[in-house]
Amino acid sequence: MLRSTIWKSARLWALLLLFGFMASACNTEKPPIRIGFSGGITGRYSDLGVSGRNGVMLAVEEINRAGGIQGRQVELIIRDDRQNPEAAIKADEDLIRQNVVAIIGHMTSAMTMAVMPLINREQVLLISPTTSTSTLTGINDWFFRTAGENEPLAQGLAEYLIQKAAIQKMAVMFDSSNRAYSETYIKSFRSRFAELGGRLTLVASFSSGNDPLRDIISQNLLQPPTDGVLIIAGGLDAALICQQIRKQHPTIPVAATGWSMTGDFLEHGGPAVEGTLFMDYFDWSSKRPSFLQFQKAYRERFGMEPNFSAVYAYDTAQVLFQSLSQNSDPKALRKTITDIGHFSGVMQDFDIDAFGDAHRHPFLITASNGRFVTPE
């Protein structure tokens, strides 16, 4: 009798322990999905990197509030590449060690080119919001992007300057610290400009932060005589160059690339940047409801206006979220993204082709009254 009672008690405790274990297992949270961000959030190009980081942060916070991806929260791990090739490689190595499913970055073409051997060797998807160098176009590798590439923008700007602005001679000044971006842009611009009868009177380089060199080159940009100046540089450098140019020639037409379209350009350039022309995929005058909603959410979260890198970074995060919702296997991400192909962005819809290159519609943009404006 005693033995039977003991046996029943043991079975009861065993069942209770089993049910307790099962309940505990059911209540255990699913592990998070880790996504990396790698970009320059300190230093001279930090306006690009900080805005990109903020855009990704906003997207991650929103999806986590909505329950995450298939019940899993998204964990964002942020690293600063300091716009330095060695730092960029170390940043990505650290993210890979932490088992991120993908890395959003880098924010300049130079840093992306620096890490590509590592990315391809480790077979971790690198998807950039702003890398637009044509050097990486049409390659079957582990690099994807949500920004459109340089060539259509450079050619479109050349066509506008020749056909609409009647400019035949252009001087070009470019930042050599981001050659992967600058030199491919110049190549496409020069080719189309020459086809239409234009010519470049001077192509001069400078290294970001080298103020004396900037002064010397900006003085030489107008010699020999030229009809206009094209600046290929970050926002702060482009603004300071505009100031130097305006001291010598208050009315000469100035064009710049999308790289310059940040708050630093407007803030530090002041009246000197008024009328600067751009060709880019970013419609600053957009009334699309998703863009207006994003603007409002970004202002409330970060206390500032979003720039193009914030929007593209947010779009990039959404591409990853949509793809991971269909297939959470990191090795399948490339195929999942290209199978989806068409994505709804904050400002405009865009396509990503079989090589991971995005295709967007370009816009003509001007700097006017302290704002970037898309003429109607």
CSV table of C-alpha atoms in Angstrom, one decimal:
chain,number,residue,atom,x,y,z
A,1,MET,CA,0.0,0.0,0.0
A,2,LEU,CA,2.8,2.4,1.0
A,3,ARG,CA,4.8,1.4,-2.1
A,4,SER,CA,1.7,2.1,-4.3
A,5,THR,CA,1.2,5.6,-2.8
A,6,ILE,CA,4.9,6.5,-3.2
A,7,TRP,CA,4.7,5.4,-6.9
A,8,LYS,CA,1.6,7.5,-7.6
A,9,SER,CA,3.2,10.5,-5.9
A,10,ALA,CA,6.3,10.1,-8.0
A,11,ARG,CA,4.3,9.9,-11.2
A,12,LEU,CA,2.3,13.0,-10.2
A,13,TRP,CA,5.5,15.0,-9.5
A,14,ALA,CA,6.9,13.8,-12.8
A,15,LEU,CA,3.8,15.0,-14.7
A,16,LEU,CA,3.9,18.3,-12.9
A,17,LEU,CA,7.6,18.8,-13.8
A,18,LEU,CA,6.8,17.9,-17.4
A,19,PHE,CA,3.9,20.3,-17.7
A,20,GLY,CA,6.1,23.0,-16.0
A,21,PHE,CA,8.8,22.5,-18.5
A,22,MET,CA,6.4,22.6,-21.4
A,23,ALA,CA,4.8,25.8,-20.1
A,24,SER,CA,8.2,27.4,-19.6
A,25,ALA,CA,9.3,26.4,-23.1
A,26,CYS,CA,6.1,27.9,-24.5
A,27,ASN,CA,6.7,31.1,-22.6
A,28,THR,CA,10.3,31.5,-23.7
A,29,GLU,CA,10.7,34.4,-26.1
A,30,LYS,CA,12.0,33.7,-29.5
A,31,PRO,CA,15.5,34.9,-30.1
A,32,PRO,CA,15.8,38.3,-31.8
A,33,ILE,CA,16.7,38.8,-35.5
A,34,ARG,CA,20.0,40.7,-35.5
A,35,ILE,CA,20.6,43.4,-38.2
A,36,GLY,CA,23.8,45.4,-38.4
A,37,PHE,CA,24.2,49.1,-39.4
A,38,SER,CA,27.7,50.3,-40.4
A,39,GLY,CA,28.3,53.9,-41.5
A,40,GLY,CA,30.2,57.0,-40.7
A,41,ILE,CA,28.4,58.5,-37.6
A,42,THR,CA,31.4,60.6,-36.6
A,43,GLY,CA,33.7,62.8,-38.6
A,44,ARG,CA,33.2,65.0,-41.6
A,45,TYR,CA,30.6,62.8,-43.4
A,46,SER,CA,28.6,62.2,-40.2
A,47,ASP,CA,25.6,64.0,-41.6
A,48,LEU,CA,25.1,61.1,-44.0
A,49,GLY,CA,25.8,58.4,-41.5
A,50,VAL,CA,23.8,59.8,-38.6
A,51,SER,CA,20.7,60.3,-40.7
A,52,GLY,CA,21.0,56.8,-42.2
A,53,ARG,CA,21.3,55.3,-38.7
A,54,ASN,CA,18.3,57.3,-37.6
A,55,GLY,CA,16.2,56.0,-40.5
A,56,VAL,CA,17.0,52.4,-39.7
A,57,MET,CA,16.4,53.0,-36.0
A,58,LEU,CA,12.9,54.4,-36.7
A,59,ALA,CA,12.1,51.4,-38.9
A,60,VAL,CA,13.3,48.9,-36.3
A,61,GLU,CA,11.3,50.6,-33.5
A,62,GLU,CA,8.2,50.6,-35.6
A,63,ILE,CA,8.3,46.9,-36.5
A,64,ASN,CA,9.1,45.9,-32.9
A,65,ARG,CA,6.0,47.8,-31.7
A,66,ALA,CA,4.0,45.9,-34.3
A,67,GLY,CA,5.2,42.5,-33.0
A,68,GLY,CA,8.5,42.0,-34.9
A,69,ILE,CA,9.1,39.6,-37.7
A,70,GLN,CA,7.2,36.3,-37.3
A,71,GLY,CA,7.0,36.9,-33.6
A,72,ARG,CA,10.7,37.8,-33.3
A,73,GLN,CA,12.0,41.2,-32.2
A,74,VAL,CA,14.6,43.0,-34.4
A,75,GLU,CA,17.8,43.9,-32.7
A,76,LEU,CA,19.9,46.6,-34.3
A,77,ILE,CA,23.6,46.6,-33.8
A,78,ILE,CA,25.3,49.9,-34.8
A,79,ARG,CA,28.9,50.4,-35.7
A,80,ASP,CA,30.9,53.5,-36.8
A,81,ASP,CA,33.1,53.0,-39.9
A,82,ARG,CA,34.6,56.5,-39.2
A,83,GLN,CA,34.9,56.9,-43.0
A,84,ASN,CA,38.1,54.9,-42.7
A,85,PRO,CA,38.7,51.6,-44.7
A,86,GLU,CA,40.4,49.7,-41.8
A,87,ALA,CA,37.7,50.8,-39.4
A,88,ALA,CA,35.0,49.8,-41.8
A,89,ILE,CA,36.4,46.3,-42.2
A,90,LYS,CA,36.7,45.9,-38.4
A,91,ALA,CA,33.2,47.2,-37.9
A,92,ASP,CA,31.8,44.6,-40.4
A,93,GLU,CA,33.9,41.8,-38.9
A,94,ASP,CA,32.5,42.6,-35.5
A,95,LEU,CA,28.9,42.6,-36.8
A,96,ILE,CA,29.5,39.2,-38.6
A,97,ARG,CA,30.8,37.7,-35.4
A,98,GLN,CA,27.6,38.8,-33.7
A,99,ASN,CA,25.6,36.8,-36.3
A,100,VAL,CA,23.7,39.6,-38.0
A,101,VAL,CA,21.5,38.3,-40.8
A,102,ALA,CA,22.5,41.4,-42.9
A,103,ILE,CA,24.4,44.7,-42.7
A,104,ILE,CA,22.8,47.9,-43.7
A,105,GLY,CA,25.6,50.1,-45.0
A,106,HIS,CA,27.9,51.6,-45.9
A,107,MET,CA,27.0,55.2,-46.6
A,108,THR,CA,29.7,56.1,-49.0
A,109,SER,CA,30.9,54.2,-52.0
A,110,ALA,CA,34.6,54.2,-50.9
A,111,MET,CA,33.7,52.4,-47.6
A,112,THR,CA,31.5,49.9,-49.5
A,113,MET,CA,34.4,49.1,-51.9
A,114,ALA,CA,36.8,48.6,-49.0
A,115,VAL,CA,34.6,45.9,-47.3
A,116,MET,CA,33.5,44.0,-50.4
A,117,PRO,CA,36.3,41.3,-50.2
A,118,LEU,CA,35.2,40.5,-46.6
A,119,ILE,CA,31.5,40.6,-47.4
A,120,ASN,CA,31.9,38.2,-50.4
A,121,ARG,CA,34.2,35.9,-48.5
A,122,GLU,CA,31.8,35.6,-45.5
A,123,GLN,CA,28.7,35.6,-47.7
A,124,VAL,CA,26.8,38.1,-45.6
A,125,LEU,CA,24.4,40.5,-47.4
A,126,LEU,CA,25.5,44.1,-47.4
A,127,ILE,CA,22.6,46.3,-48.5
A,128,SER,CA,23.4,50.0,-48.9
A,129,PRO,CA,21.0,53.0,-48.8
A,130,THR,CA,23.4,55.4,-50.5
A,131,THR,CA,26.3,53.6,-52.3
A,132,SER,CA,25.7,54.6,-55.9
A,133,THR,CA,29.1,53.9,-57.7
A,134,SER,CA,28.7,52.3,-61.1
A,135,THR,CA,31.7,50.1,-60.3
A,136,LEU,CA,29.4,47.7,-58.5
A,137,THR,CA,26.6,47.6,-61.1
A,138,GLY,CA,25.6,44.3,-62.7
A,139,ILE,CA,27.8,42.1,-60.5
A,140,ASN,CA,26.5,38.8,-59.0
A,141,ASP,CA,27.9,39.3,-55.4
A,142,TRP,CA,26.7,39.9,-51.8
A,143,PHE,CA,26.2,43.7,-52.3
A,144,PHE,CA,22.7,45.1,-52.8
A,145,ARG,CA,21.4,48.6,-52.7
A,146,THR,CA,18.3,50.7,-52.5
A,147,ALA,CA,19.8,53.8,-54.0
A,148,GLY,CA,19.9,54.2,-57.7
A,149,GLU,CA,23.3,54.2,-59.4
A,150,ASN,CA,25.4,57.2,-60.6
A,151,GLU,CA,25.3,56.8,-64.4
A,152,PRO,CA,21.6,57.9,-65.1
A,153,LEU,CA,22.0,60.9,-62.7
A,154,ALA,CA,25.3,62.1,-64.2
A,155,GLN,CA,24.0,61.7,-67.8
A,156,GLY,CA,20.7,63.4,-66.9
A,157,LEU,CA,22.5,66.4,-65.3
A,158,ALA,CA,24.7,66.7,-68.4
A,159,GLU,CA,21.7,66.7,-70.7
A,160,TYR,CA,20.0,69.4,-68.6
A,161,LEU,CA,23.0,71.7,-68.5
A,162,ILE,CA,23.5,71.5,-72.3
A,163,GLN,CA,19.9,71.4,-73.5
A,164,LYS,CA,18.1,73.6,-70.9
A,165,ALA,CA,20.8,75.8,-69.2
A,166,ALA,CA,22.9,76.3,-72.4
A,167,ILE,CA,26.1,75.6,-70.6
A,168,GLN,CA,28.9,74.3,-72.9
A,169,LYS,CA,32.0,74.5,-70.7
A,170,MET,CA,32.2,73.0,-67.2
A,171,ALA,CA,34.9,72.9,-64.5
A,172,VAL,CA,34.7,69.9,-62.1
A,173,MET,CA,36.0,69.7,-58.6
A,174,PHE,CA,35.8,66.4,-56.8
A,175,ASP,CA,36.6,64.9,-53.4
A,176,SER,CA,39.3,62.3,-53.9
A,177,SER,CA,38.6,60.6,-50.6
A,178,ASN,CA,35.5,59.0,-52.1
A,179,ARG,CA,36.9,58.1,-55.6
A,180,ALA,CA,34.6,55.1,-56.0
A,181,TYR,CA,31.8,57.6,-56.2
A,182,SER,CA,33.4,60.7,-57.7
A,183,GLU,CA,35.4,59.1,-60.5
A,184,THR,CA,32.5,57.0,-61.8
A,185,TYR,CA,30.3,60.1,-61.7
A,186,ILE,CA,32.8,62.2,-63.7
A,187,LYS,CA,33.2,59.4,-66.3
A,188,SER,CA,29.5,59.2,-67.0
A,189,PHE,CA,29.1,63.0,-66.9
A,190,ARG,CA,32.0,63.7,-69.2
A,191,SER,CA,30.9,61.1,-71.7
A,192,ARG,CA,27.4,62.4,-72.1
A,193,PHE,CA,28.4,66.1,-71.9
A,194,ALA,CA,30.9,65.6,-74.8
A,195,GLU,CA,28.3,63.7,-76.8
A,196,LEU,CA,26.1,66.7,-76.7
A,197,GLY,CA,28.9,69.1,-77.7
A,198,GLY,CA,30.2,70.2,-74.2
A,199,ARG,CA,33.7,70.0,-72.8
A,200,LEU,CA,35.3,70.0,-69.4
A,201,THR,CA,37.7,72.9,-69.0
A,202,LEU,CA,39.2,71.5,-65.8
A,203,VAL,CA,38.9,68.5,-63.5
A,204,ALA,CA,40.5,69.2,-60.1
A,205,SER,CA,40.6,67.0,-57.0
A,206,PHE,CA,40.9,67.9,-53.3
A,207,SER,CA,41.0,65.8,-50.1
A,208,SER,CA,38.2,66.5,-47.6
A,209,GLY,CA,39.2,68.7,-44.8
A,210,ASN,CA,42.2,70.2,-46.6
A,211,ASP,CA,41.2,73.9,-46.5
A,212,PRO,CA,44.3,75.5,-48.0
A,213,LEU,CA,44.1,73.1,-51.0
A,214,ARG,CA,40.4,73.9,-51.4
A,215,ASP,CA,41.1,77.6,-51.6
A,216,ILE,CA,43.8,77.2,-54.2
A,217,ILE,CA,41.6,74.9,-56.4
A,218,SER,CA,38.5,77.0,-56.1
A,219,GLN,CA,40.5,80.0,-57.4
A,220,ASN,CA,41.7,77.9,-60.3
A,221,LEU,CA,38.3,76.6,-61.2
A,222,LEU,CA,37.4,79.7,-63.2
A,223,GLN,CA,40.7,79.7,-65.2
A,224,PRO,CA,40.4,79.0,-68.1
A,225,PRO,CA,37.0,80.7,-68.4
A,226,THR,CA,34.1,78.3,-67.9
A,227,ASP,CA,30.3,78.5,-68.1
A,228,GLY,CA,29.7,76.6,-64.9
A,229,VAL,CA,31.1,74.5,-62.1
A,230,LEU,CA,30.3,70.9,-61.0
A,231,ILE,CA,31.1,70.0,-57.4
A,232,ILE,CA,31.3,66.3,-56.3
A,233,ALA,CA,31.7,66.3,-52.5
A,234,GLY,CA,29.9,66.0,-49.2
A,235,GLY,CA,27.6,68.7,-47.9
A,236,LEU,CA,30.1,70.6,-45.8
A,237,ASP,CA,32.9,70.6,-48.3
A,238,ALA,CA,30.5,71.6,-51.2
A,239,ALA,CA,29.1,74.4,-49.1
A,240,LEU,CA,32.6,75.8,-48.4
A,241,ILE,CA,33.6,75.5,-52.0
A,242,CYS,CA,30.5,77.4,-53.1
A,243,GLN,CA,31.5,80.2,-50.7
A,244,GLN,CA,34.9,80.5,-52.3
A,245,ILE,CA,33.4,80.5,-55.8
A,246,ARG,CA,30.9,83.2,-55.0
A,247,LYS,CA,33.7,85.5,-53.8
A,248,GLN,CA,35.1,85.5,-57.3
A,249,HIS,CA,32.0,85.0,-59.4
A,250,PRO,CA,28.6,85.8,-57.8
A,251,THR,CA,26.5,84.5,-60.7
A,252,ILE,CA,28.3,81.6,-62.4
A,253,PRO,CA,26.0,78.5,-62.4
A,254,VAL,CA,26.9,75.8,-59.9
A,255,ALA,CA,25.8,72.1,-60.0
A,256,ALA,CA,26.5,69.4,-57.4
A,257,THR,CA,25.6,65.8,-56.8
A,258,GLY,CA,23.2,64.1,-54.5
A,259,TRP,CA,26.0,63.5,-52.0
A,260,SER,CA,25.9,67.2,-51.1
A,261,MET,CA,22.2,67.3,-50.4
A,262,THR,CA,22.3,67.4,-46.6
A,263,GLY,CA,21.6,70.0,-43.9
A,264,ASP,CA,25.3,70.8,-43.7
A,265,PHE,CA,25.2,72.1,-47.3
A,266,LEU,CA,22.3,74.5,-46.6
A,267,GLU,CA,23.5,75.5,-43.1
A,268,HIS,CA,27.1,76.2,-43.9
A,269,GLY,CA,26.6,77.4,-47.4
A,270,GLY,CA,23.9,80.1,-46.7
A,271,PRO,CA,23.3,82.5,-49.7
A,272,ALA,CA,26.4,81.1,-51.5
A,273,VAL,CA,24.5,77.8,-52.3
A,274,GLU,CA,21.3,79.5,-53.7
A,275,GLY,CA,20.5,78.2,-57.1
A,276,THR,CA,22.7,75.1,-57.0
A,277,LEU,CA,21.4,72.4,-59.4
A,278,PHE,CA,21.2,68.7,-58.6
A,279,MET,CA,20.0,65.6,-60.3
A,280,ASP,CA,18.9,62.9,-57.9
A,281,TYR,CA,16.4,60.3,-57.0
A,282,PHE,CA,15.0,62.2,-54.1
A,283,ASP,CA,11.9,64.4,-54.5
A,284,TRP,CA,12.1,67.0,-51.8
A,285,SER,CA,8.7,68.4,-52.7
A,286,SER,CA,6.9,65.0,-52.5
A,287,LYS,CA,3.3,65.0,-51.2
A,288,ARG,CA,3.1,61.2,-51.1
A,289,PRO,CA,1.3,60.2,-47.9
A,290,SER,CA,3.9,57.7,-46.9
A,291,PHE,CA,6.6,60.4,-47.1
A,292,LEU,CA,4.6,62.9,-45.2
A,293,GLN,CA,3.9,60.3,-42.5
A,294,PHE,CA,7.6,59.4,-42.4
A,295,GLN,CA,8.6,63.1,-42.1
A,296,LYS,CA,6.3,63.6,-39.1
A,297,ALA,CA,7.5,60.4,-37.4
A,298,TYR,CA,11.2,61.3,-38.0
A,299,ARG,CA,10.7,64.9,-36.7
A,300,GLU,CA,9.0,63.6,-33.5
A,301,ARG,CA,11.6,61.0,-32.9
A,302,PHE,CA,14.8,62.9,-33.7
A,303,GLY,CA,13.8,66.6,-33.6
A,304,MET,CA,15.1,67.4,-37.1
A,305,GLU,CA,14.1,67.1,-40.8
A,306,PRO,CA,15.0,63.8,-42.6
A,307,ASN,CA,17.4,64.0,-45.5
A,308,PHE,CA,17.8,61.5,-48.4
A,309,SER,CA,20.0,59.1,-46.5
A,310,ALA,CA,17.4,58.8,-43.7
A,311,VAL,CA,14.6,58.0,-46.2
A,312,TYR,CA,16.8,55.5,-48.2
A,313,ALA,CA,17.9,53.8,-45.0
A,314,TYR,CA,14.3,53.5,-43.8
A,315,ASP,CA,13.5,52.0,-47.2
A,316,THR,CA,16.4,49.6,-46.9
A,317,ALA,CA,15.2,48.3,-43.5
A,318,GLN,CA,11.8,47.8,-45.0
A,319,VAL,CA,13.2,45.7,-47.8
A,320,LEU,CA,14.9,43.5,-45.3
A,321,PHE,CA,11.8,43.2,-43.1
A,322,GLN,CA,9.6,42.2,-46.0
A,323,SER,CA,12.1,39.7,-47.3
A,324,LEU,CA,12.8,38.1,-43.8
A,325,SER,CA,9.1,37.8,-43.3
A,326,GLN,CA,8.9,35.5,-46.3
A,327,ASN,CA,12.1,33.6,-45.5
A,328,SER,CA,14.2,34.2,-42.4
A,329,ASP,CA,17.2,32.2,-43.7
A,330,PRO,CA,20.1,34.8,-44.2
A,331,LYS,CA,21.6,32.8,-47.0
A,332,ALA,CA,18.3,33.0,-48.9
A,333,LEU,CA,18.0,36.8,-48.6
A,334,ARG,CA,19.5,37.6,-52.0
A,335,LYS,CA,17.1,35.4,-53.8
A,336,THR,CA,14.1,36.4,-51.7
A,337,ILE,CA,14.7,40.1,-52.4
A,338,THR,CA,15.2,39.6,-56.1
A,339,ASP,CA,12.1,37.3,-56.3
A,340,ILE,CA,10.0,40.1,-54.7
A,341,GLY,CA,11.7,42.6,-57.1
A,342,HIS,CA,9.3,45.5,-56.7
A,343,PHE,CA,9.2,47.5,-53.4
A,344,SER,CA,7.0,50.4,-52.1
A,345,GLY,CA,9.3,53.1,-50.8
A,346,VAL,CA,8.6,56.1,-48.6
A,347,MET,CA,8.9,58.5,-51.5
A,348,GLN,CA,8.6,56.3,-54.6
A,349,ASP,CA,8.3,52.7,-55.6
A,350,PHE,CA,11.5,51.1,-56.9
A,351,ASP,CA,12.7,47.8,-58.4
A,352,ILE,CA,15.7,45.7,-57.4
A,353,ASP,CA,17.1,43.6,-60.3
A,354,ALA,CA,18.8,40.2,-60.3
A,355,PHE,CA,22.2,41.8,-59.5
A,356,GLY,CA,20.8,43.7,-56.4
A,357,ASP,CA,20.8,47.1,-58.2
A,358,ALA,CA,17.9,49.5,-57.5
A,359,HIS,CA,16.1,51.4,-60.2
A,360,ARG,CA,14.4,54.7,-59.3
A,361,HIS,CA,13.1,57.8,-61.1
A,362,PRO,CA,15.4,60.9,-61.1
A,363,PHE,CA,14.4,64.5,-60.3
A,364,LEU,CA,15.9,67.9,-61.0
A,365,ILE,CA,16.5,69.7,-57.7
A,366,THR,CA,17.6,73.2,-56.8
A,367,ALA,CA,18.7,74.9,-53.5
A,368,SER,CA,16.3,77.8,-52.9
A,369,ASN,CA,15.6,79.9,-49.9
A,370,GLY,CA,17.4,77.6,-47.5
A,371,ARG,CA,15.6,74.5,-48.9
A,372,PHE,CA,16.0,71.8,-51.5
A,373,VAL,CA,13.1,72.1,-54.0
A,374,THR,CA,11.9,69.9,-56.8
A,375,PRO,CA,10.6,72.3,-59.5
A,376,GLU,CA,7.2,71.5,-61.0
